[in-house]
Coordinates of C-alpha atoms in Angstrom, one line a residue:
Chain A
X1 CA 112.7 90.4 112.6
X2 CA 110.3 92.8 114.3
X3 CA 108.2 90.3 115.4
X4 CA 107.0 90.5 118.9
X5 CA 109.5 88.8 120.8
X6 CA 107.2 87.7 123.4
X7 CA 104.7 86.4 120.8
X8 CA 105.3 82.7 121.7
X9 CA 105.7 82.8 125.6
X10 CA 103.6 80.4 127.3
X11 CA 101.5 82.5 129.8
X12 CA 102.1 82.0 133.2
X13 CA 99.9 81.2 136.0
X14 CA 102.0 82.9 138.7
X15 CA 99.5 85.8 140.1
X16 CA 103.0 88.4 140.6
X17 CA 104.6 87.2 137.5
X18 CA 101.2 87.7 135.3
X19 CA 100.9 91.8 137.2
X20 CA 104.8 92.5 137.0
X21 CA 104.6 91.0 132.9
X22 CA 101.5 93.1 132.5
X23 CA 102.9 95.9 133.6
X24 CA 106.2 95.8 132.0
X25 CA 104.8 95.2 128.9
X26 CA 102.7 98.0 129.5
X27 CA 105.6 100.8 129.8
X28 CA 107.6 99.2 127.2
X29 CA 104.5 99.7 124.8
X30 CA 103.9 103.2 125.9
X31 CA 107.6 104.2 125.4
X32 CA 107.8 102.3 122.0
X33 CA 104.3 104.3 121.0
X34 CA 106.0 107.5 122.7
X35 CA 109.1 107.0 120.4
X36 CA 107.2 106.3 117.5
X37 CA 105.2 109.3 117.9
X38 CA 107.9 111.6 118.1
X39 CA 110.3 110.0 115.1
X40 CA 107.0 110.8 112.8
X41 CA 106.7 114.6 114.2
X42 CA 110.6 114.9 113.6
X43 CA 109.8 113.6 109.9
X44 CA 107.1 115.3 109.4
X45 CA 108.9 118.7 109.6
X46 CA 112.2 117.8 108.6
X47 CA 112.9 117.6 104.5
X48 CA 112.5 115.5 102.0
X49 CA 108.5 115.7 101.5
X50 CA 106.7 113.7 99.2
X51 CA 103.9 115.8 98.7
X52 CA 102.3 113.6 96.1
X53 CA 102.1 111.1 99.0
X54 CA 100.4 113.6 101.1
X55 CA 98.1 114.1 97.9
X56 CA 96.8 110.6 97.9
X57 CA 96.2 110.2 101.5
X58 CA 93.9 113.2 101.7
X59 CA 91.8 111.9 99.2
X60 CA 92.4 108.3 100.6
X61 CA 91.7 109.3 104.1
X62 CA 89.4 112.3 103.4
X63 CA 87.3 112.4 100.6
X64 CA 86.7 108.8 100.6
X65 CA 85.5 109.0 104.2
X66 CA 83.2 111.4 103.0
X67 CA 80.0 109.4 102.4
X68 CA 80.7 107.3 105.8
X69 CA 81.1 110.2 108.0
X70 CA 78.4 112.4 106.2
X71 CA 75.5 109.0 106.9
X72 CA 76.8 108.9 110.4
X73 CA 76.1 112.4 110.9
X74 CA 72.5 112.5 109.1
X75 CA 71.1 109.2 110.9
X76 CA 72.4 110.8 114.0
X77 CA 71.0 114.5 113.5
X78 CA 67.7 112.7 112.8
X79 CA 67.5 110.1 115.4
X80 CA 68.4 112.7 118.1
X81 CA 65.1 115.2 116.9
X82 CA 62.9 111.9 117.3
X83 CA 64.7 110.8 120.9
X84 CA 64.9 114.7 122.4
X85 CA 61.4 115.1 121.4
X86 CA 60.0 112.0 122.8
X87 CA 61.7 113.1 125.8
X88 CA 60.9 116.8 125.9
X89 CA 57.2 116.4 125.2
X90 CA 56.7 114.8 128.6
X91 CA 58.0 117.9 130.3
X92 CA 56.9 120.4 127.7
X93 CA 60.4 121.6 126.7
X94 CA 59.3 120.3 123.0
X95 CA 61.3 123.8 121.9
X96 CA 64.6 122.6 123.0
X97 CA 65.4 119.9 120.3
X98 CA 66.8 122.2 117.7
X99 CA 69.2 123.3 121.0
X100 CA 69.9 119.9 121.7
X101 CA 70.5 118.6 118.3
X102 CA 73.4 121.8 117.4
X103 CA 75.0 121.1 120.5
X104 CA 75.2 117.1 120.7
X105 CA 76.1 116.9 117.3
X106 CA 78.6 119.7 117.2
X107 CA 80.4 119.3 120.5
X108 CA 80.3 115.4 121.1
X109 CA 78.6 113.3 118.5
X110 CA 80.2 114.8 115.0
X111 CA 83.8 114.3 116.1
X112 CA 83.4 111.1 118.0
X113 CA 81.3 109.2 116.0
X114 CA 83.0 110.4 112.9
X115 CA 86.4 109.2 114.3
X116 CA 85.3 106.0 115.2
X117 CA 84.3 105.5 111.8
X118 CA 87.1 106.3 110.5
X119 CA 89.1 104.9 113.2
X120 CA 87.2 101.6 111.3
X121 CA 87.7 102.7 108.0
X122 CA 90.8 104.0 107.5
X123 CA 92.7 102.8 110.8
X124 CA 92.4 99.7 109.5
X125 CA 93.6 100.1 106.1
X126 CA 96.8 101.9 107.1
X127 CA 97.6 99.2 109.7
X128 CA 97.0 96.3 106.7
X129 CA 98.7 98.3 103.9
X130 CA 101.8 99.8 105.9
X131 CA 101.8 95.7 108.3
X132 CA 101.6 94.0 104.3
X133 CA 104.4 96.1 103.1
X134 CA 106.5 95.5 106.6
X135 CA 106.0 91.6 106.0
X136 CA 106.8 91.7 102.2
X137 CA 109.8 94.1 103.0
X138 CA 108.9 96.4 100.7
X139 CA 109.4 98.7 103.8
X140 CA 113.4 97.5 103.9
X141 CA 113.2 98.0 100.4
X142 CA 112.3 101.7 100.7
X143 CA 115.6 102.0 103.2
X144 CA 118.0 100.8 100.6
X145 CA 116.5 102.8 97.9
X146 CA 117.8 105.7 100.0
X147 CA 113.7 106.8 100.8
X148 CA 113.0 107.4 104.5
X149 CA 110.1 104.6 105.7
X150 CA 109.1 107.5 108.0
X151 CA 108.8 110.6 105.5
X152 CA 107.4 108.7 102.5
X153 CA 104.8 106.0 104.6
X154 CA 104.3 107.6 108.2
X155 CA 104.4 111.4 107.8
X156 CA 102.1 111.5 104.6
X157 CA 99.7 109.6 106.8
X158 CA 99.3 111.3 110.1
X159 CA 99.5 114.6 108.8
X160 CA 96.4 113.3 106.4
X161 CA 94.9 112.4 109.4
X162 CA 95.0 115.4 111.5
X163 CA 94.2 117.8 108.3
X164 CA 90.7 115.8 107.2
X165 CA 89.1 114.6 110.1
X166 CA 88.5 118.4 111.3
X167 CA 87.3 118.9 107.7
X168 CA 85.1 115.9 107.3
X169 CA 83.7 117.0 110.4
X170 CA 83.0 120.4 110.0
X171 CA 80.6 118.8 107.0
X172 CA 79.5 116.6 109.7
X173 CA 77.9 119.1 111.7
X174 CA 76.5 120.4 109.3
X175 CA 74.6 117.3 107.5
X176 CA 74.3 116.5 111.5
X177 CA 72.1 119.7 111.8
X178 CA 70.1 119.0 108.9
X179 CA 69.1 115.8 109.8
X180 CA 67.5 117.4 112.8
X181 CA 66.2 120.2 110.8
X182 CA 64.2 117.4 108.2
X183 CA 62.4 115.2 110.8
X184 CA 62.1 118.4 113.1
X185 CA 60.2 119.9 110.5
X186 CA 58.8 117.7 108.1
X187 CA 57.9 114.6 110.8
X188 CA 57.4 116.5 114.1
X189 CA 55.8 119.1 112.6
X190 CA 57.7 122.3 113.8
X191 CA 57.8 125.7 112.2
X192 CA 61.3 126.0 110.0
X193 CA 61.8 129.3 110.3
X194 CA 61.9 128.9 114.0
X195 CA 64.1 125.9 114.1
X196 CA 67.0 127.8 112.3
X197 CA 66.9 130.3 114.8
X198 CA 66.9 128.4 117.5
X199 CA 69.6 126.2 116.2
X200 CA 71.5 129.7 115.4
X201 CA 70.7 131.4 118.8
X202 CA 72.3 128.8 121.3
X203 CA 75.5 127.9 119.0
X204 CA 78.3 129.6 119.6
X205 CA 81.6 129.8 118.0
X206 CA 83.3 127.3 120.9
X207 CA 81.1 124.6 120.2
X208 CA 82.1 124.1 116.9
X209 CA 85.9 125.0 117.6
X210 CA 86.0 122.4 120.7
X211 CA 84.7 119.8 117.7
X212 CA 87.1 120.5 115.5
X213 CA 90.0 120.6 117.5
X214 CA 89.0 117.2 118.9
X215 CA 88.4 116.2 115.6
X216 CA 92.0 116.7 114.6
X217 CA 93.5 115.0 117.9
X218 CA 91.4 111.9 116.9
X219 CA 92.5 112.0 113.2
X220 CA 96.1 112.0 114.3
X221 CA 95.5 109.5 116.7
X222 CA 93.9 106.9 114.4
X223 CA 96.4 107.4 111.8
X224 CA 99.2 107.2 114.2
X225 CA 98.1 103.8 115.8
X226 CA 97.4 102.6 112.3
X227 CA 101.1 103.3 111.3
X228 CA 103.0 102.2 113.9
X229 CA 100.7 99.2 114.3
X230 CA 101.3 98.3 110.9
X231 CA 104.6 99.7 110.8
X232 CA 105.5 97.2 114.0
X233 CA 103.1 94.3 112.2
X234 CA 104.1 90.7 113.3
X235 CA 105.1 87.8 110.5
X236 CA 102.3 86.6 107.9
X237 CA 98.5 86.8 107.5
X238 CA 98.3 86.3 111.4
X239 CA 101.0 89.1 112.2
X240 CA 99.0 91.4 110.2
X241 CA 95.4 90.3 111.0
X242 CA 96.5 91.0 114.6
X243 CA 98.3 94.5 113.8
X244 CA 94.8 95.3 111.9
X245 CA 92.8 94.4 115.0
X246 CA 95.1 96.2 117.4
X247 CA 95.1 99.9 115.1
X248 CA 91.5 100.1 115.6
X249 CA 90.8 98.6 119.2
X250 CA 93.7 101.1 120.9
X251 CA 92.8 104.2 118.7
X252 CA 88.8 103.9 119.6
X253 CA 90.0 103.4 123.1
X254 CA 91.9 106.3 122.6
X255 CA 89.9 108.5 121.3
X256 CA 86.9 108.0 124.1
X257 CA 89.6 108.7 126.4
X258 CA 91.1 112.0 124.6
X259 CA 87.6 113.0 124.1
X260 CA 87.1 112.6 128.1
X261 CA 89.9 114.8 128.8
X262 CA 89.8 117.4 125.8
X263 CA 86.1 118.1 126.8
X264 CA 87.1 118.7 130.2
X265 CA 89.5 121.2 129.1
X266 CA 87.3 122.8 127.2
X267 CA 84.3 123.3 129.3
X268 CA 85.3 123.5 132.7
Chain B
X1 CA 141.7 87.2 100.1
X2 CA 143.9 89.4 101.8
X3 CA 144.2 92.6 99.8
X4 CA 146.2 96.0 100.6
X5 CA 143.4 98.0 99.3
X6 CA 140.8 98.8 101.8
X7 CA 137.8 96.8 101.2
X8 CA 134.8 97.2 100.2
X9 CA 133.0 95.4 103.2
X10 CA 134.3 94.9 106.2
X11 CA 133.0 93.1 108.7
X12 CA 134.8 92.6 112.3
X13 CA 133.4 90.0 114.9
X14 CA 129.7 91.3 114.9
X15 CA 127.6 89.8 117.0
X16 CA 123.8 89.9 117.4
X17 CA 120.9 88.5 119.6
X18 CA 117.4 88.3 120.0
X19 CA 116.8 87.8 123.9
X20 CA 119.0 84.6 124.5
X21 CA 118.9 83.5 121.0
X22 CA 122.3 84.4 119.8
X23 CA 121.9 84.4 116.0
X24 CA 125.5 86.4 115.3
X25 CA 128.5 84.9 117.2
X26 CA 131.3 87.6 115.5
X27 CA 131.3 87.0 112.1
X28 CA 134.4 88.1 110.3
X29 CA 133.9 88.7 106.6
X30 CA 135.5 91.1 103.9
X31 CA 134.5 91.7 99.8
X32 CA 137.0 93.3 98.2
X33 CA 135.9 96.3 95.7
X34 CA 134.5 95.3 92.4
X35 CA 134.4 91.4 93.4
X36 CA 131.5 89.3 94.2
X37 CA 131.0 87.4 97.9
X38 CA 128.7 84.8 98.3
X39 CA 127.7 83.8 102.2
X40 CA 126.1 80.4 102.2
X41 CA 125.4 78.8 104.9
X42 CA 121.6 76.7 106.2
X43 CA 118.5 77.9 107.0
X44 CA 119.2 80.4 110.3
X45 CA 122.7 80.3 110.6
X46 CA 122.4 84.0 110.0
X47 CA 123.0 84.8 106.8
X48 CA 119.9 87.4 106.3
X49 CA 120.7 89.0 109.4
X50 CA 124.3 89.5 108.2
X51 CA 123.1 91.2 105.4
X52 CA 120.3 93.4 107.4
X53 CA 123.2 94.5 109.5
X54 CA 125.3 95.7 107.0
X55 CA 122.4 97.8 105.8
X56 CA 121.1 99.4 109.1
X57 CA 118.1 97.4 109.0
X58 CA 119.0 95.7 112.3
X59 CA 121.9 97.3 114.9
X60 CA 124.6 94.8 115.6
X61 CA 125.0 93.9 119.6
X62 CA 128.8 94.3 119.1
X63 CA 131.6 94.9 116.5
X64 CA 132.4 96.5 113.6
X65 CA 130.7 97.2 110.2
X66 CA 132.8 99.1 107.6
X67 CA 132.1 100.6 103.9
X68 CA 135.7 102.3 102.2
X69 CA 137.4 101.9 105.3
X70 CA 134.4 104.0 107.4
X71 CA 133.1 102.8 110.5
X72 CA 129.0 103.0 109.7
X73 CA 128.1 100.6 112.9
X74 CA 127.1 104.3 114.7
X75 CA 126.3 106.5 112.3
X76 CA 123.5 109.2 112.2
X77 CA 119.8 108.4 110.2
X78 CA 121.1 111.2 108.0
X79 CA 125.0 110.0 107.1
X80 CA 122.8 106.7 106.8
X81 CA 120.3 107.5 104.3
X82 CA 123.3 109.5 102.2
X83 CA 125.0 106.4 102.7
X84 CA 122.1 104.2 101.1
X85 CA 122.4 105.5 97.9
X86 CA 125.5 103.4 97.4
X87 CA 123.9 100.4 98.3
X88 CA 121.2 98.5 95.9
X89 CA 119.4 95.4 97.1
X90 CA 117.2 92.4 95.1
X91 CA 115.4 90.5 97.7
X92 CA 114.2 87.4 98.5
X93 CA 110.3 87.9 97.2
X94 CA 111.7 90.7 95.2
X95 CA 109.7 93.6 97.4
X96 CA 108.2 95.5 94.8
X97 CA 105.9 98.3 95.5
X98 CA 102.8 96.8 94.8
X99 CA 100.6 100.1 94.0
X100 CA 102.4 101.5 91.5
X101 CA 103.1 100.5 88.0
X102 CA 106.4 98.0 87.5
X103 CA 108.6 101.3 85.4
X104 CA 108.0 103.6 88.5
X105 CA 109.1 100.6 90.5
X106 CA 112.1 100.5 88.6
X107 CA 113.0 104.3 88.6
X108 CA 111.8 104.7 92.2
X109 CA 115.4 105.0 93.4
X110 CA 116.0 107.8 90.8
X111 CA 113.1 109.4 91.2
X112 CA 111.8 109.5 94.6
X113 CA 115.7 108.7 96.6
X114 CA 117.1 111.1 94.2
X115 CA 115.2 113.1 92.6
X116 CA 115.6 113.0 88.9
X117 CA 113.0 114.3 87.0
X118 CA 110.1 111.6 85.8
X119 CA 110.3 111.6 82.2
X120 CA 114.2 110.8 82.3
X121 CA 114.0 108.9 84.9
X122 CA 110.8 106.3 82.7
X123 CA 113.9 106.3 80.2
X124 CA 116.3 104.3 82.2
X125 CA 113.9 102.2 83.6
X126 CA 112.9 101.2 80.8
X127 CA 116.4 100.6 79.3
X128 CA 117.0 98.5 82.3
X129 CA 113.6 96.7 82.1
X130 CA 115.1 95.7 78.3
X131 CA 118.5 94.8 79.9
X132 CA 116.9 92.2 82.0
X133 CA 115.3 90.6 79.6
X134 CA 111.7 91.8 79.4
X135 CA 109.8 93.6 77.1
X136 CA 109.3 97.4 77.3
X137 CA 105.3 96.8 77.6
X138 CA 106.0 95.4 81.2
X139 CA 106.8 98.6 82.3
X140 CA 103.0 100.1 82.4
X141 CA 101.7 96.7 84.5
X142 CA 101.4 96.3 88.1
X143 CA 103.8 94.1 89.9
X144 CA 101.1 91.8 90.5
X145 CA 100.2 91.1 87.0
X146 CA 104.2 89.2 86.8
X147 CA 105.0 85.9 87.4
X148 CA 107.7 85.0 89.7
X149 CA 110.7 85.4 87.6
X150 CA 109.2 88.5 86.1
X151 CA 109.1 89.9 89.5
X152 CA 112.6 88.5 90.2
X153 CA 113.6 90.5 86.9
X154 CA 112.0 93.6 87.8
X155 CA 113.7 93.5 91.5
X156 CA 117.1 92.9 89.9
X157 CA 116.3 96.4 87.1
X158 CA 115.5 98.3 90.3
X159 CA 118.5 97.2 92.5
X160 CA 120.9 98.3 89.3
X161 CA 118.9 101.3 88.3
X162 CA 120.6 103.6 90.4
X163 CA 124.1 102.3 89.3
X164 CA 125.0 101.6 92.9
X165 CA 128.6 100.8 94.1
X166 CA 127.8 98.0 96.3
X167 CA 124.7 95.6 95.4
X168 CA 123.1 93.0 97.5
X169 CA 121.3 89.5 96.6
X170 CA 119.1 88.4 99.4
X171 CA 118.5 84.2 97.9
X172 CA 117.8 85.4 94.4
X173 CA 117.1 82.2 93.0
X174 CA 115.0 81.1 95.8
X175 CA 111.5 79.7 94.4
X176 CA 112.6 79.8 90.7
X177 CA 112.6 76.8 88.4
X178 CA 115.9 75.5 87.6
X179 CA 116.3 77.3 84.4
X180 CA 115.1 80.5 85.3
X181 CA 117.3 80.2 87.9
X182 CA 120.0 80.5 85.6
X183 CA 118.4 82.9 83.7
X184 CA 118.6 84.7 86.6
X185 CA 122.6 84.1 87.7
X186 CA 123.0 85.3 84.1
X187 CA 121.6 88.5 84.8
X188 CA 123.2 89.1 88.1
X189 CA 126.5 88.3 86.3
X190 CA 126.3 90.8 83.8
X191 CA 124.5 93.4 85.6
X192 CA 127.1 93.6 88.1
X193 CA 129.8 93.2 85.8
X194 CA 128.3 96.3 83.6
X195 CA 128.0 98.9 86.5
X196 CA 131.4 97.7 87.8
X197 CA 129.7 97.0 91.6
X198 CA 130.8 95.2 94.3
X199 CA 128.1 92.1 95.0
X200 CA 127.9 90.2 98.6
X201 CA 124.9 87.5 98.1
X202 CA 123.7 84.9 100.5
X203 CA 121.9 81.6 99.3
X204 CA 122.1 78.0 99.8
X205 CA 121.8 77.0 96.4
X206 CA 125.4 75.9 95.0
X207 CA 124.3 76.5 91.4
X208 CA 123.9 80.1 91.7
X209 CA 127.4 80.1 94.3
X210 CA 129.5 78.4 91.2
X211 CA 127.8 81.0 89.1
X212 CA 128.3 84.2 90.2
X213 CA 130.6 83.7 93.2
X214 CA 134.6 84.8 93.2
X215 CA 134.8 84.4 96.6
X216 CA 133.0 81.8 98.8
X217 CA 132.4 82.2 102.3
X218 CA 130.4 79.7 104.6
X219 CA 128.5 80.6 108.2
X220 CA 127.5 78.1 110.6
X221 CA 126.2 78.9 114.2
X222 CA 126.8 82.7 113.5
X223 CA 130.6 82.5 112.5
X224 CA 132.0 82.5 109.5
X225 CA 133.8 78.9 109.5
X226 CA 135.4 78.9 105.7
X227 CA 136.1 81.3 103.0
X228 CA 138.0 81.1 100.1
X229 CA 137.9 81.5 96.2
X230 CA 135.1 79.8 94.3
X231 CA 138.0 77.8 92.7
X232 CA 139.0 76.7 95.9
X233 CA 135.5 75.7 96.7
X234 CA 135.7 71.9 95.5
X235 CA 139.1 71.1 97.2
X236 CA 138.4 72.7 100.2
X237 CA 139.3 69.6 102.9
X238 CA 136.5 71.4 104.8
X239 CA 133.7 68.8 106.3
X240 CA 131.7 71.3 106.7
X241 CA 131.5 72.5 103.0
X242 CA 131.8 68.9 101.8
X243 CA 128.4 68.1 103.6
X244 CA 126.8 71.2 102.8
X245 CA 128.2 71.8 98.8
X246 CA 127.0 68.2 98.8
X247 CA 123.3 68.7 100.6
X248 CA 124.4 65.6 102.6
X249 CA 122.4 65.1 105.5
X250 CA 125.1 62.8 107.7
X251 CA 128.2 64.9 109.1
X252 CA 129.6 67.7 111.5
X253 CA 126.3 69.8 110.3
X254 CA 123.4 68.1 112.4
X255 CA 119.8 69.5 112.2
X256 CA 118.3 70.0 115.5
X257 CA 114.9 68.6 115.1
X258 CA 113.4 70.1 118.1

């Protein structure tokens, strides 16, 4: 019943018609996404909990993302010693990688690349699993067995989200850094002693904190869009195929864009 | 089926459209306490989203929608989910929750909508997985290790766990074989019967409407255009029942092949 109702619509050729439809839909999405966001906040503080629920999505969404998050962030400590120093060598500023490596990976690459992953990994799910259980109505079968959709599927998710992903990327940064450390040292040939205290000379606390504050924005994002995607998933295979699609095109958008604007309010 | 008593159900011209689609036209419909409706009617005259109304799955355009004699059409998400523990439901595909195990299905009303404690809770479900007919080894399967008709079982265990006043049948012998169709109608019978509940059921097949029905009511076009007792059913002098308790396809029902 919650199927898009402008699923079938013929599109129109009309150049105003096509603009005006676009940007109709456009607000009405943004409100329904607005409205969505705020029901799940409401349930989220509001009793009954179901911690148990919360329990299995911080292993689902966290631990498991472990060894995804933690490759990203050692292929991309180590790939930015070999590219910095293939850079710096032609200006003889070889001594900045370890600088550049902390400061990439802790600032930008950690949280971004670690929630596009799991914007992949576990967006994805949520939107199949929750968009599954809205076309089998197991989700109207929560409602008449007196259990709130909201607290027991939506609120154990987001707050999962927003808890791990500055966790999973705190142990990003670090494996990040060490992946710098190993081809700094044992490919490029630097001293390791002096590597660590580079690395611990230029970082400051801010660096890390900007990270991990982005890193919880983006976790809450990608579980949101994965919810009410899912949650708002159209009939049959198609209807969630599409929701599936949709959860982790618009929270990857998202996320570039939120890490646009939290960086700027960060450093500037 | 004019009672003093307030009914159970009462429904008062409620309409309902998606965009210009008008699905409800005011639909008019009452179940008295402790007796058991069934709503037939074709393919998309309405009948699920009758039911989804009732339960606050979908808001109703206009009209009334009242439990005991209370007017629920506007009430709050919290008077609504307090409200939801009278109601049980068995639907169509039977709905269960397909990650966990069939007994916490069953119990999930007790335990997770009200809170009982787990180990009494696994004790009535599996009473009530015996009561309809399965064995007590179900219970520690997944819902997809069932056939059909065990899911249908399971479905109907969890919509009477809970012991609620007022159950719903969304087509619950829909996609069954004829016999455990009837194995089915059986159960709903004396399930119901045993908890004392009032029952409103929509299908469109007549073998499960001569089972379990005492009253009869038929929608067409979003109105209610008959209803009556199930004894009533066969002498009727409605065409419209005659073509459909028939499955005739010539009549005043026409299929809009479009």
């Amino acid at each position: 019943m919650t199927a898009h109702s402008n699923q079938n619509q013929k599109p129109s050729l009309n150049i105003f018609q096509m603009v005006g439809a676009a940007l109709l839909n456009l607000f009405e999405k943004t409100g329904a996404i607005t409205r969505f966001i705020g029901l799940s906040l409401y349930h989220i503080v509001t009793p009954t909990y179901f911690p148990s629920q919360l329990w299995r999505q911080l292993k689902d969404i966290g631990y498991y993302s472990l060894p995804v998050v933690g490759m990203t962030a050692l292929f991309t400590g180590m790939v930015l010693a070999l590219q910095s120093y293939t850079g710096f060598t032609r200006f003889n500023a070889e001594g900045a990688v370890a600088s550049v490596v902390v400061l990439s990976v802790t600032r930008e690459l950690a949280p971004v690349l670690a929630g596009l992953m799991v914007a992949g990994r576990v967006g994805a799910s949520i939107a199949a699993e929750i968009g599954t259980m809205r076309v089998t109505e197991q989700i109207d079968a929560l409602t008449t067995l007196s259990v709130n959709p909201y607290k027991y599927l939506i609120a154990p998710r987001v707050l999962a989200g927003a808890i791990t992903l500055p966790i999973l990327v705190l142990i990003g940064d670090i494996i990040g850094v060490y992946g710098g450390y190993i081809v700094s040292v044992y490919k490029l040939g630097f001293n390791p002693n002096n590597y660590i205290s580079q690395t611990w000379d230029i970082l400051e606390s801010m660096d890390v904190i900007s990270g991990l504050v982005k890193a919880g924005a983006f976790g809450f994002i990608v579980s949101i869009m994965g919810c009410y995607h899912g949650y708002n998933s159209g009939r049959g295979a198609q209807g969630v195929g599409n929701a599936t699609t949709n959860a982790v095109v618009s929270a990857s958008i998202l996320i570039l864009i939120f890490n646009y604007l939290l960086t700027q309010v960060f450093f500037s | 089926m004019s009672t003093i008593e307030t009914p159970k159900i009462k429904l008062t011209g409620v309409k309902k459209a998606f965009g210009n689609n008008h699905i409800l036209r005011g639909v008019d419909l009452e179940v008295p306490a402790g007796k058991s409706l069934v709503v037939i009617g074709g393919s998309g005259t309405g009948k699920s989203v009758t039911l989804k109304c009732i339960l606050g799955l979908l808001k109703p355009d206009a009209g009334t929608i009242e439990i005991d004699g209370q007017d629920i059409t506007n009430i709050s998400a919290k008077e609504r989910d307090q409200l939801m523990l009278k109601f049980g439901m068995l639907f169509q595909g039977a709905a269960l929750f397909d990650s966990i195990k069939i007994w916490e299905n069953v119990a999930f009303g007790l335990i997770q909508g009200r809170r009982m404690n787990r180990k009494e809770a696994r004790e009535i479900a599996i009473a009530k997985i015996k009561a309809v007919g399965l064995k007590p080894e179900v219970a520690d399967l997944y819902p997809a290790e069932l056939s059909g008709g065990m899911q249908k079982r399971v479905g109907l265990a969890r919509a009477v766990a809970t012991s609620p006043e007022i159950i719903f049948f969304d087509e619950p012998t829909t996609g069954l074989d004829p016999i455990m169709a009837d194995v089915i109608n059986n159960l709903i019978v004396e399930q119901v019967k045993e908890i004392g509940a009032t029952a409103l059921s929509i299908t469109h097949d007549m073998g499960s409407v001569r089972k379990i029905a005492d009253y009869v009511a038929m929608i067409h076009e979003g109105q209610i255009i008959w209803h009556g007792s199930v004894e009533e059913l066969d002498n009727s002098g409605n065409e419209y029942i005659e073509q459909f308790i028939h499955g005739r396809a010539d009549g005043p029902i026409t299929r809009r092949v479009a």
